[in-house]
Coordinates of C-alpha atoms and ligand atoms in Angstrom, one line a residue:
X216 CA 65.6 -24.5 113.4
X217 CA 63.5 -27.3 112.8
X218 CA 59.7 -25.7 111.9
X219 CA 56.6 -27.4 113.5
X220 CA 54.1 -24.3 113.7
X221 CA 53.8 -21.0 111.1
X222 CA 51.8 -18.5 111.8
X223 CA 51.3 -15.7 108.9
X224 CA 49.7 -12.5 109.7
X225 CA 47.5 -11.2 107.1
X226 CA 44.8 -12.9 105.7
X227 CA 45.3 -10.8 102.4
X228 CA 45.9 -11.7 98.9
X229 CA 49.3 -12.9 99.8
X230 CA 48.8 -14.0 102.9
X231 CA 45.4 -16.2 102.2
X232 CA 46.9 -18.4 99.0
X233 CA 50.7 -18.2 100.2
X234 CA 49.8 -19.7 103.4
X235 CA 47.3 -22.2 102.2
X236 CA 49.8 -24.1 99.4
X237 CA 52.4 -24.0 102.0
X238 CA 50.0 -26.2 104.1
X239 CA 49.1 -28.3 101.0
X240 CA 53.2 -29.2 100.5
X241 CA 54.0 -29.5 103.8
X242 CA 51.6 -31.6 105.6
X243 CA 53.7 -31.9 108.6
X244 CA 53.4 -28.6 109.4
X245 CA 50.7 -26.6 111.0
X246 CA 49.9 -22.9 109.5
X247 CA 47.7 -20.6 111.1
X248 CA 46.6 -17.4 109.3
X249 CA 45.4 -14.8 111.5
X250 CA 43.8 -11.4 110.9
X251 CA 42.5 -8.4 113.1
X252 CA 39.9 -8.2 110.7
X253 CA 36.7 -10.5 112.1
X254 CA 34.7 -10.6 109.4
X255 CA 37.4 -11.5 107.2
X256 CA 38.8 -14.6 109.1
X257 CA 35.3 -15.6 109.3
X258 CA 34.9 -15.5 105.8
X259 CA 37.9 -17.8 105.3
X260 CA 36.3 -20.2 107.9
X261 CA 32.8 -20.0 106.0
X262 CA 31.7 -23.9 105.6
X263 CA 30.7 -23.0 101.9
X264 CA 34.4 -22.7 100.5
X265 CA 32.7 -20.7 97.5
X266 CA 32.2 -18.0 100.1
X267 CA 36.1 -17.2 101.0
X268 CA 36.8 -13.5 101.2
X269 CA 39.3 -13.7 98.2
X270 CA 38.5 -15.2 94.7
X271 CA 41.4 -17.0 92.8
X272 CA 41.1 -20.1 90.7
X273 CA 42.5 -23.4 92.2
X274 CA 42.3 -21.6 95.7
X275 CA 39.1 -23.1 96.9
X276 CA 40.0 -26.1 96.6
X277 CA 42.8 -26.2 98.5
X278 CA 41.5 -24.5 101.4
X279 CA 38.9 -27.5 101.3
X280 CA 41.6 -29.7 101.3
X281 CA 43.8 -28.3 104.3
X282 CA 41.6 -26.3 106.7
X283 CA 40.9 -27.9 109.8
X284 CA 44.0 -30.3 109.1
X285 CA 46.9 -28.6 109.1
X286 CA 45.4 -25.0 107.7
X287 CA 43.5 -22.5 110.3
X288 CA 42.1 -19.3 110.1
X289 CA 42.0 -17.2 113.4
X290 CA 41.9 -14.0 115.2
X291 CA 43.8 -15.3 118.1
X292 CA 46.9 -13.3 117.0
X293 CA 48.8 -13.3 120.4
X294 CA 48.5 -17.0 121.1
X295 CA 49.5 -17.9 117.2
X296 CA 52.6 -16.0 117.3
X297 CA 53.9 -17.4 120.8
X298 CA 53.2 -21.1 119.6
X299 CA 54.9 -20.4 116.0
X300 CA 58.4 -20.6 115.1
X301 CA 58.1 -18.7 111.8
X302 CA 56.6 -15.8 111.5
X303 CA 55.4 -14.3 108.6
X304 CA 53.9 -10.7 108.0
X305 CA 52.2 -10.2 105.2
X306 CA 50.4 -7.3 106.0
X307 CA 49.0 -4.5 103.7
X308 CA 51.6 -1.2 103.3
X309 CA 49.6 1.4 101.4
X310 CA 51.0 4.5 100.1
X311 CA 50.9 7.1 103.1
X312 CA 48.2 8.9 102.7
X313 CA 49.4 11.7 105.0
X314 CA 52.8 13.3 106.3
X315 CA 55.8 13.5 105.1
X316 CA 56.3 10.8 102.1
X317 CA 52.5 11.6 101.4
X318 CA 51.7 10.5 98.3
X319 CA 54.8 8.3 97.8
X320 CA 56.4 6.5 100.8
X321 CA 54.9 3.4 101.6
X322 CA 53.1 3.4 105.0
X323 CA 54.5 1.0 107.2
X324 CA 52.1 1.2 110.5
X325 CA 50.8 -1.8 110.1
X326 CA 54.5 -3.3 109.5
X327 CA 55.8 -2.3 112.6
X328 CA 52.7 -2.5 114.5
X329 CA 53.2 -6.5 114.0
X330 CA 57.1 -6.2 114.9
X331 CA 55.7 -4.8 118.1
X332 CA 53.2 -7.4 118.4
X333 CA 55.6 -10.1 117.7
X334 CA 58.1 -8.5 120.3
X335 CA 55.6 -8.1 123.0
X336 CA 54.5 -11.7 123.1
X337 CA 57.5 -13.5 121.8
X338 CA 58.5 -16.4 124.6
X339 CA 60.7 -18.3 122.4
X340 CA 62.8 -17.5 119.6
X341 CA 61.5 -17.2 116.0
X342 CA 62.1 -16.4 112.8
X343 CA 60.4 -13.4 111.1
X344 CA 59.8 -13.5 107.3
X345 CA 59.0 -10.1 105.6
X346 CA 56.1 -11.0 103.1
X347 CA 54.4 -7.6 102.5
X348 CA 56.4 -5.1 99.4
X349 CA 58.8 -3.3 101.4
X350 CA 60.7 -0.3 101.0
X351 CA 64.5 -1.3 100.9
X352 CA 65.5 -1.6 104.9
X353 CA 62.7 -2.3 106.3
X354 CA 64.0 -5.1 108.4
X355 CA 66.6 -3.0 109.7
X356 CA 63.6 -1.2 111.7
X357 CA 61.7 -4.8 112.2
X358 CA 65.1 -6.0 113.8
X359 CA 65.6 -2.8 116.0
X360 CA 62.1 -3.3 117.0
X361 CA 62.5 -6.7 118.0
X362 CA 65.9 -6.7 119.6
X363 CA 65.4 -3.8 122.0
X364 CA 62.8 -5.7 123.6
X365 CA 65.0 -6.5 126.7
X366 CA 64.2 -10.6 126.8
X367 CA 66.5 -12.8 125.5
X368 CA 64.4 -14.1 122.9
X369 CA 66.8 -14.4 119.5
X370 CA 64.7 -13.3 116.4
X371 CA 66.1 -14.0 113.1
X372 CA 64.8 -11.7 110.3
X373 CA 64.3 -12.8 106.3
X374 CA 63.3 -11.1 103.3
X375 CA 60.8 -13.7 101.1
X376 CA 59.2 -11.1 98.8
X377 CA 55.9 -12.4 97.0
X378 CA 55.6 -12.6 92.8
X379 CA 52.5 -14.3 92.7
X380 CA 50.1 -11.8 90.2
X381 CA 46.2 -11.9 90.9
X382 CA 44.2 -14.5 89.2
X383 CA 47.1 -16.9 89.2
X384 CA 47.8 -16.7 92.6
X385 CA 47.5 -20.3 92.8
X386 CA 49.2 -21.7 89.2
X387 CA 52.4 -18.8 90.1
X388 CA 52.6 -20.4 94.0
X389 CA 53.1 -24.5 92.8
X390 CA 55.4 -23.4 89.9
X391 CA 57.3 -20.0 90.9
X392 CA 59.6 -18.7 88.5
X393 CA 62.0 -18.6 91.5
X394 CA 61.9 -18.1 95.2
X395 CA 63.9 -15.5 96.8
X396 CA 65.4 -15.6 100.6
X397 CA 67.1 -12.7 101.9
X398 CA 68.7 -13.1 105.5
X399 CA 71.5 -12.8 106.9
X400 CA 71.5 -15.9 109.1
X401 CA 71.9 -19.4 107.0
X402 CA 70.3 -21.4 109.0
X403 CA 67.3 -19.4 109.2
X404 CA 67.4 -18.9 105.7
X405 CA 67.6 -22.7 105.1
X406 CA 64.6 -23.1 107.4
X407 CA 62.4 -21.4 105.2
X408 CA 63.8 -23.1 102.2
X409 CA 63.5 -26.1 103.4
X410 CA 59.9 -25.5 103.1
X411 CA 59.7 -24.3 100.1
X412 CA 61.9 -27.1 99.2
X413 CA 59.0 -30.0 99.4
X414 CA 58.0 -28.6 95.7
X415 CA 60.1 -26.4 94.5
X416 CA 63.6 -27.4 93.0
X417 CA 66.9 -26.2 95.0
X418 CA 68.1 -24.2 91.7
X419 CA 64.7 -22.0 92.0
X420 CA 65.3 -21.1 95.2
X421 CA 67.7 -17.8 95.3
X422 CA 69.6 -17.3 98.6
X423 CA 70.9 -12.5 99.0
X424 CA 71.5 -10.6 101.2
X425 CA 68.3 -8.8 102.6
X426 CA 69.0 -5.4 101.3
X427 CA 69.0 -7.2 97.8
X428 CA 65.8 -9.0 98.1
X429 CA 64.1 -6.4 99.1
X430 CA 65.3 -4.2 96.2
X431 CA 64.5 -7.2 93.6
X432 CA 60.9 -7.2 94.5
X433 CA 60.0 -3.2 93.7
X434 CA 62.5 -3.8 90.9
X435 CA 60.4 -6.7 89.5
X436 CA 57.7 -4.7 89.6
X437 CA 59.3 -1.7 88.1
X438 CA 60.5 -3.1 85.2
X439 CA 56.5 -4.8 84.3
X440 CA 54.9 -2.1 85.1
X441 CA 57.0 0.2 82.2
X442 CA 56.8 -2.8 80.1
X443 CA 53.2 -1.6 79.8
X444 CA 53.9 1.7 80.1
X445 CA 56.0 1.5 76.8
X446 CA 53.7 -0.1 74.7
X447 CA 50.9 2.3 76.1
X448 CA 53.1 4.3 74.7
X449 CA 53.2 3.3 71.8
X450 CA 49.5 2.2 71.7
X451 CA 48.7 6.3 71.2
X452 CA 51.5 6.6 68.3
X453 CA 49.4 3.8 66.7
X454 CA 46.3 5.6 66.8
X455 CA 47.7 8.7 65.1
X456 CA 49.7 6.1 62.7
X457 CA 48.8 3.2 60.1
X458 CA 50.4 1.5 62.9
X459 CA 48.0 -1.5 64.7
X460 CA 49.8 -1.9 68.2
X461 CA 48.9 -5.8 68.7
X462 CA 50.7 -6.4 65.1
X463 CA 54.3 -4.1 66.5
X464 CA 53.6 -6.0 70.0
X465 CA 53.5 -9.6 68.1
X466 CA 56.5 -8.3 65.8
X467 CA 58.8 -7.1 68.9
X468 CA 58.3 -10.2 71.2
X469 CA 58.8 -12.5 68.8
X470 CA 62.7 -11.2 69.6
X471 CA 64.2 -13.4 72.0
X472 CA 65.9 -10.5 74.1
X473 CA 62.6 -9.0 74.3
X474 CA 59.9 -11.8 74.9
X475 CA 55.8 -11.8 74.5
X476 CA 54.7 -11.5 77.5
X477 CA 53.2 -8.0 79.3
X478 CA 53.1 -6.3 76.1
X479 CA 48.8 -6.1 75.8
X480 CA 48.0 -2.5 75.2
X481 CA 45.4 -1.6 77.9
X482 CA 43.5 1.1 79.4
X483 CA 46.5 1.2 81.9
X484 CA 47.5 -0.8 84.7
X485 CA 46.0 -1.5 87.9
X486 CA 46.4 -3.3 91.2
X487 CA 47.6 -3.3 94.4
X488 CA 51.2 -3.2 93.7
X489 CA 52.6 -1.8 91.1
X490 CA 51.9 2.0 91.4
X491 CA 53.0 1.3 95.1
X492 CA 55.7 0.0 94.5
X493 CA 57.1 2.3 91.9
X494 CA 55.9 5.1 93.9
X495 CA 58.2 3.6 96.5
X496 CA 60.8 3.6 94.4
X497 CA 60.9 6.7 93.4
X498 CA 60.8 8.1 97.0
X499 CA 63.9 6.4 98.0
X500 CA 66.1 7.1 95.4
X501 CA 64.4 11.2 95.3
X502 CA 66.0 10.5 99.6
X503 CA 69.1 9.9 98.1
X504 CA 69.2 12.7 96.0
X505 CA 69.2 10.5 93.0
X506 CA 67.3 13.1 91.0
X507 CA 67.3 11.3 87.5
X508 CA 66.8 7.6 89.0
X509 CA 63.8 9.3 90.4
X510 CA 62.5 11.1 87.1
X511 CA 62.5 7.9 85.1
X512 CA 60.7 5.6 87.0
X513 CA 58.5 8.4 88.0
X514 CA 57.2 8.7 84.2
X515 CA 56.0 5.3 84.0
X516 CA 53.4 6.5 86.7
X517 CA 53.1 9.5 84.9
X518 CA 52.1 7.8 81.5
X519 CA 50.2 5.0 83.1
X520 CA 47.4 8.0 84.8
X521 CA 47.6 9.8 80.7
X522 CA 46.6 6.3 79.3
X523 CA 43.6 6.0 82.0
X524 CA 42.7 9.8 81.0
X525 CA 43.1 9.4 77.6
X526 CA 40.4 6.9 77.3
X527 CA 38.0 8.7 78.6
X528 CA 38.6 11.6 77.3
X529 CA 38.3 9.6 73.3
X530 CA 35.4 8.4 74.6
X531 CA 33.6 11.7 75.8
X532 CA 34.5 13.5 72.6
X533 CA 33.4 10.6 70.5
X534 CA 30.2 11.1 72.0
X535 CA 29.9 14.3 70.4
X536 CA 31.4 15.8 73.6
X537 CA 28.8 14.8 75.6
X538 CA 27.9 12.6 77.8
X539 CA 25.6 14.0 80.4
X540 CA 22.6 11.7 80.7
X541 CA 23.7 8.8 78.5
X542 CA 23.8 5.5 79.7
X543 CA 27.8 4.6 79.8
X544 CA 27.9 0.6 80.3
X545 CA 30.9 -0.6 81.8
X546 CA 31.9 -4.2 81.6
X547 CA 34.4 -5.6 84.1
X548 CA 35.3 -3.8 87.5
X549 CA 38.3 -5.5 88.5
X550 CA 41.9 -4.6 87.9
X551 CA 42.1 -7.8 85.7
X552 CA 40.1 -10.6 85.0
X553 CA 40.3 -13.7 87.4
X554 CA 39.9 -11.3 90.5
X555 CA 37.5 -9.6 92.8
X556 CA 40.3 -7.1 93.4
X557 CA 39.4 -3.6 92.4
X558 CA 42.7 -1.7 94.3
X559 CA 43.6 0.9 91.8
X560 CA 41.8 -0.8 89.1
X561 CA 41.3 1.8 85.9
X562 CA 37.7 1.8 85.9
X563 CA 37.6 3.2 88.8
X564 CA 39.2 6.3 87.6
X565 CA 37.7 6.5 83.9
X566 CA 34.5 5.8 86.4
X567 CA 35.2 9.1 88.3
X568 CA 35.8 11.5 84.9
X569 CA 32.7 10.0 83.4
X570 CA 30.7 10.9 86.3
X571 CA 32.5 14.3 86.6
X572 CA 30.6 14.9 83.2
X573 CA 27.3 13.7 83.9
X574 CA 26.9 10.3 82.8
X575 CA 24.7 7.7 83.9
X576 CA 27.2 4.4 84.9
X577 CA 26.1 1.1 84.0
X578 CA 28.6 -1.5 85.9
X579 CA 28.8 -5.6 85.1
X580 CA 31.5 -7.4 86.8
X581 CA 31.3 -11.4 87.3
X582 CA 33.1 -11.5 90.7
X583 CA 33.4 -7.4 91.8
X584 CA 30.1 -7.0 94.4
X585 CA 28.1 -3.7 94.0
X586 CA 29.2 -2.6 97.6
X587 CA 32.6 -2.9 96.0
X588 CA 32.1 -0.7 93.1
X589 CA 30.6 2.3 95.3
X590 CA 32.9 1.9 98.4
X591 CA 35.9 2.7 95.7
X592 CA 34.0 5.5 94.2
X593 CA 33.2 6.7 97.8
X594 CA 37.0 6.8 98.5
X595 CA 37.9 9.2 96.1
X596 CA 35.5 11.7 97.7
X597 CA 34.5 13.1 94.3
X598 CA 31.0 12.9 95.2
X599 CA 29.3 12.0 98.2
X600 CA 28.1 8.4 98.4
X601 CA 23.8 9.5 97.6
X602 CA 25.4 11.0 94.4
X603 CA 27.4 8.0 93.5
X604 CA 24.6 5.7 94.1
X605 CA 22.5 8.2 91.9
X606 CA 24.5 8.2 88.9
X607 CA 25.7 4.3 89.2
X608 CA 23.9 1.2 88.8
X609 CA 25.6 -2.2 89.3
X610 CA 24.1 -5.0 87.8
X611 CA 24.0 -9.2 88.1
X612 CA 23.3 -9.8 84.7
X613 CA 25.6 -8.5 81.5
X614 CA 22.4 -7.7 79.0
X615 CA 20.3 -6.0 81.4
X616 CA 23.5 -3.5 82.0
X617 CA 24.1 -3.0 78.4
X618 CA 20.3 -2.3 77.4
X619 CA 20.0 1.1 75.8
X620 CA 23.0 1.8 76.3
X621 CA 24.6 4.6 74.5
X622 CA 28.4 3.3 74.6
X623 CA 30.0 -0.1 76.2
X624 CA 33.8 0.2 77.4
X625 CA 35.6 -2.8 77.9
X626 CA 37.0 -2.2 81.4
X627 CA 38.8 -6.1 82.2
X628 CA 39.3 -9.1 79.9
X629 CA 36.9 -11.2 81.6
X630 CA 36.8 -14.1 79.1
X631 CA 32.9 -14.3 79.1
X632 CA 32.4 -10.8 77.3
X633 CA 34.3 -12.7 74.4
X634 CA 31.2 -14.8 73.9
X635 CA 28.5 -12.5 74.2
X636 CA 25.3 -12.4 72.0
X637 CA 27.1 -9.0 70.6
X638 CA 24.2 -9.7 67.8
X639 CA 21.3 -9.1 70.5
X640 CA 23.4 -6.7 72.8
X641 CA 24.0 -4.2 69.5
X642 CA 20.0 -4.7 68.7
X643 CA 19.4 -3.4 72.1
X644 CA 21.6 -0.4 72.6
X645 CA 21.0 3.2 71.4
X646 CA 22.4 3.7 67.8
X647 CA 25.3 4.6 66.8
X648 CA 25.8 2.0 69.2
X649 CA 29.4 2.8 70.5
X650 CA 32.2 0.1 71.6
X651 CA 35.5 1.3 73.3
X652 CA 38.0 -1.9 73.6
X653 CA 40.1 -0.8 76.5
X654 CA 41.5 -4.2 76.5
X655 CA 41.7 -5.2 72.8
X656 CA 39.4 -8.1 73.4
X657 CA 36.6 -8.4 70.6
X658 CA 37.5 -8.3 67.1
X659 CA 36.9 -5.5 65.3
X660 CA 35.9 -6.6 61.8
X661 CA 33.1 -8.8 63.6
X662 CA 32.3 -5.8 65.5
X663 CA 32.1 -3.0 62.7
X664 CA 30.1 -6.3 60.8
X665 CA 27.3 -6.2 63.3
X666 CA 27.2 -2.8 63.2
X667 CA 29.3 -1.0 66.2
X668 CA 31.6 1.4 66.1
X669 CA 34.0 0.2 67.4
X670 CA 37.6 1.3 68.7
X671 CA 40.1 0.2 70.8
X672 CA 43.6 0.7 72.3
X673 CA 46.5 1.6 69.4
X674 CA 44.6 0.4 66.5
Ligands
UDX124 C1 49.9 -7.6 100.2 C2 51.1 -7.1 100.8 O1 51.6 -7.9 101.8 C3 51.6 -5.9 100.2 O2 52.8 -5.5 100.8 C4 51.8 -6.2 98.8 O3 52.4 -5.1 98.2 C5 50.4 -6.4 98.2 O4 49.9 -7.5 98.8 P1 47.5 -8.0 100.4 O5 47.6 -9.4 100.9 O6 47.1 -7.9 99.0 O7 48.8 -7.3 100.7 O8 46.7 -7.1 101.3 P2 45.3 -7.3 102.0 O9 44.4 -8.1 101.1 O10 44.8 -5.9 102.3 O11 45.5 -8.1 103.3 C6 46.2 -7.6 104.4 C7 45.5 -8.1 105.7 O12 46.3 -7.8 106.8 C8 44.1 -7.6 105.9 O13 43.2 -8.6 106.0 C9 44.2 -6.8 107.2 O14 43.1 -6.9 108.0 C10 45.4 -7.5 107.9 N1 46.1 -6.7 108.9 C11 46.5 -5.4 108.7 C12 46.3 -7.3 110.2 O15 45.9 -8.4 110.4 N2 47.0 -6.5 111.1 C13 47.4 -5.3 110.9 O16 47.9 -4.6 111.8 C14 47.1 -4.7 109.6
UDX125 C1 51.9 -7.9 90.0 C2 53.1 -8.7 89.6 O1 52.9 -9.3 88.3 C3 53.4 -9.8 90.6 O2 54.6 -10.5 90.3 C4 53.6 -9.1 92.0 O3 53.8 -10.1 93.0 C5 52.3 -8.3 92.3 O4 52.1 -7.3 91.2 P1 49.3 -8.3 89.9 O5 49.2 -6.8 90.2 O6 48.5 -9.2 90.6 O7 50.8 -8.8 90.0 O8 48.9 -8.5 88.3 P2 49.6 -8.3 86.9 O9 49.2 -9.5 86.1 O10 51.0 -8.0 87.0 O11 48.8 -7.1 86.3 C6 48.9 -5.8 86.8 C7 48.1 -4.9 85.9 O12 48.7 -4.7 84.6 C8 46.7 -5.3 85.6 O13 45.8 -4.1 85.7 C9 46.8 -5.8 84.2 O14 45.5 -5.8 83.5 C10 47.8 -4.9 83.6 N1 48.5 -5.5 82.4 C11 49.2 -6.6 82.5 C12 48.4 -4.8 81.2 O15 47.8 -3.8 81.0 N2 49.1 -5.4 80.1 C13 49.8 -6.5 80.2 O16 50.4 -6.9 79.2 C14 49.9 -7.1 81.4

């Protein structure tokens, strides 16, 4: 099928970049991103491209360059399915947060809300790509969905799971690793990659079955996500060892079968998808009955909430096991650096047991807003919000957040902390002035130099 029109709905963190470099590469063809969400779309449509709803380098200024061309934002959601021959959903699938799978199952309203959607106004046929994580057969219910709807519309339905990560949404999208297409139709499937095709090389672009792709993305994920889980792992060893956990990281991937990258001891990982998705995992194969499948990925999870826990807990009784009343400064609010996105970022969570004990929260991030930082404190209904707004203070400006200060803990890598005034910030906090390096950022001999204590993750 020859594709004129795309019409993606979800004007997410996939949705928003995805969408707006397959508009850059393909100039022929018209994309329209739509949304239920008003303010959102209107955000993407804001004149003042510094103003889009989602922050990622390089992003911008593509939008710039496509919207209004061949690139548009809209709530029109009906009318941009019905013109469009490819469909893409890229809707969010949260963990269900109620019923059966509670906890675990991936919720997949919004998925088939969109099936429905797509069935209802459908006048011609279309392809459907599956863009949002998944549970494996998923589009087994998006194709009952769309074939019992009693026209004789023909749906086609694909599998094209997302790997960009956060941050380098944009840098991951023009130079993927690989593409992967799961169909079972091949000319739908050479449809898409024939779009994908005006930048990425044929070799890149992998061509299963849908069951397979499906499985690859929450496998992908699995298997980063206990890469940091391991050398969290180890990261606590360290600390009760002569062991430094940078120096055993460094040593390891410099073995060719194991590699560099994803082994930074951190405070634990965040994000959107990989407790999702391994949560996802773990419910299907616990629905087979695959006990042991389940138990093992289940204990990346498991060590990834100790590591969060841990931190706080090092730096409560470092405080003389106290911290009611003191001034706890938090830099970095985000999940990672090079985002705005806060889903299941740590801080939130070392946040909440900090708070549990009294302290006074100091928060600086460069690109997290304050209604941000409350909203996800709100949402663990802890406290109610008067009380969260009591103990937390956000702040615009790093030094102001930091003055008096009893203790600082490194929350993201934002590369600005790196080149602080640590001199000044130390001459303004509350002595012993008290530094906990959940990302292993700042170097501890010019640390302990200025006159910090210092510590940080496995070292
Ligand atoms: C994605 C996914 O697609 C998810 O499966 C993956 O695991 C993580 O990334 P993301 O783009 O990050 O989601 O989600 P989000 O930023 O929440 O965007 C989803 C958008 O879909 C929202 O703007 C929401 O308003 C919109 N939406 C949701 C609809 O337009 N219609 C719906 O029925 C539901
Ligand atoms: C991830 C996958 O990388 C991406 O392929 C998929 O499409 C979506 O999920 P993302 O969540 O955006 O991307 O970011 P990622 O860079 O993977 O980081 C996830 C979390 O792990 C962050 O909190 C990060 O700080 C943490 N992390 C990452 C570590 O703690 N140590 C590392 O070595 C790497």
């Amino acid at each position: 099928m020859k594709i004129n029109k795309i019409c993606c709905i979800g004007a997410g963190y996939v949705g928003g970049p995805t969408m707006a470099v397959i508009a850059k590469k393909n100039p022929n063809i018209q994309v329209t991103i739509v949304d239920i969400n008003e303010e959102r779309i209107a955000a993407w449509n804001d004149e003042d491209v510094s103003k889009l709803p989602i922050y990622e380098p390089g992003l911008a200024e593509i939008v710039a360059e496509t919207r209004g061309k061949n690139l548009f934002f809209s709530t029109e959601i009906d009318k941009a399915i019905n013109e469009s021959e490819m469909i893409f959903i890229s809707v969010n699938t949260p963990t269900k947060t109620y019923g059966k799978g509670k906890g675990m199952a991936a919720d997949l309203k919004y998925v088939e809300l969109c099936a429905r959607n797509i069935a209802e106004v459908a006048t011609t046929d279309k392809i459907v790509v599956e863009k949002s994580t998944l549970p494996v057969r998923t589009a087994q219910a998006i194709k009952s969905i769309l074939h019992n709807t009693g026209s004789d519309v023909t749906f086609e339905i694909l599998s094209n799971p997302e790997f960009l990560a956060e941050g380098t949404a944009i840098q991951d999208l023009l130079n993927p690793d690989r593409v992967l297409i799961g169909g079972e139709s091949e000319s739908a499937i050479e449809s898409l990659a024939n779009i994908y095709g005006s930048w990425v090389s044929q070799d890149k672009i992998l061509r299963t079955n849908v069951w397979s792709s499906e499985l690859s993305k929450l496998t992908a994920n699995a298997f980063l996500a206990q890469r940091i889980s391991s050398i969290n792992a180890i990261s606590e060893l360290c600390e009760h060892t002569e062991a430094n956990v940078n120096e055993v990281a460094r040593a390891i991937g410099m073995d060719s079968r194991i590699g560099p990258k994803f082994l930074n001891a951190s405070i634990g990982f965040g994000g959107s998808c990989f407790q999702k998705d391994i949560l996802n995992l773990v419910y299907i194969a616990r629905s087979y009955g695959l006990n042991a499948v389940a138990d093992y990925w289940e204990q990346v999870i498991i060590l990834n909430d100790h590591q969060k826990r841990r931190f706080s807990d090092n730096l409560i009784s470092t405080l003389y096991n106290t911290v009611s009343g003191k001034k706890i400064a938090m830099l970095g609010w985000a999940f990672k650096k090079d985002t705005n996105d806060t889903r299941e970022s740590a801080a939130i969570y070392v946040a909440d047991h900090l708070l549990s004990e009294q302290a006074n929260i100091a928060v600086y991030d460069p690109k997290v807003p304050s209604k941000k930082v409350y909203a996800d404190l709100n949402y663990l209904q802890t406290r109610t919000d008067a009380e969260n707004k009591e103990l937390v203070t956000t702040y615009s400006d790093p030094y102001e957040a930091l003055k008096g200060a009893h203790a600082i803990a490194i929350m993201t890598e934002w590369d600005e902390f790196k080149t602080y005034d640590w001199e000044k910030i130390y001459a303004n906090m509350k002595k012993p002035a008290f530094i906990f390096d959940g990302r292993n950022i700042l170097d501890k001999a010019e640390m302990t130099k200025i006159g910090f204590e210092y510590s940080s993750i496995g070292q």
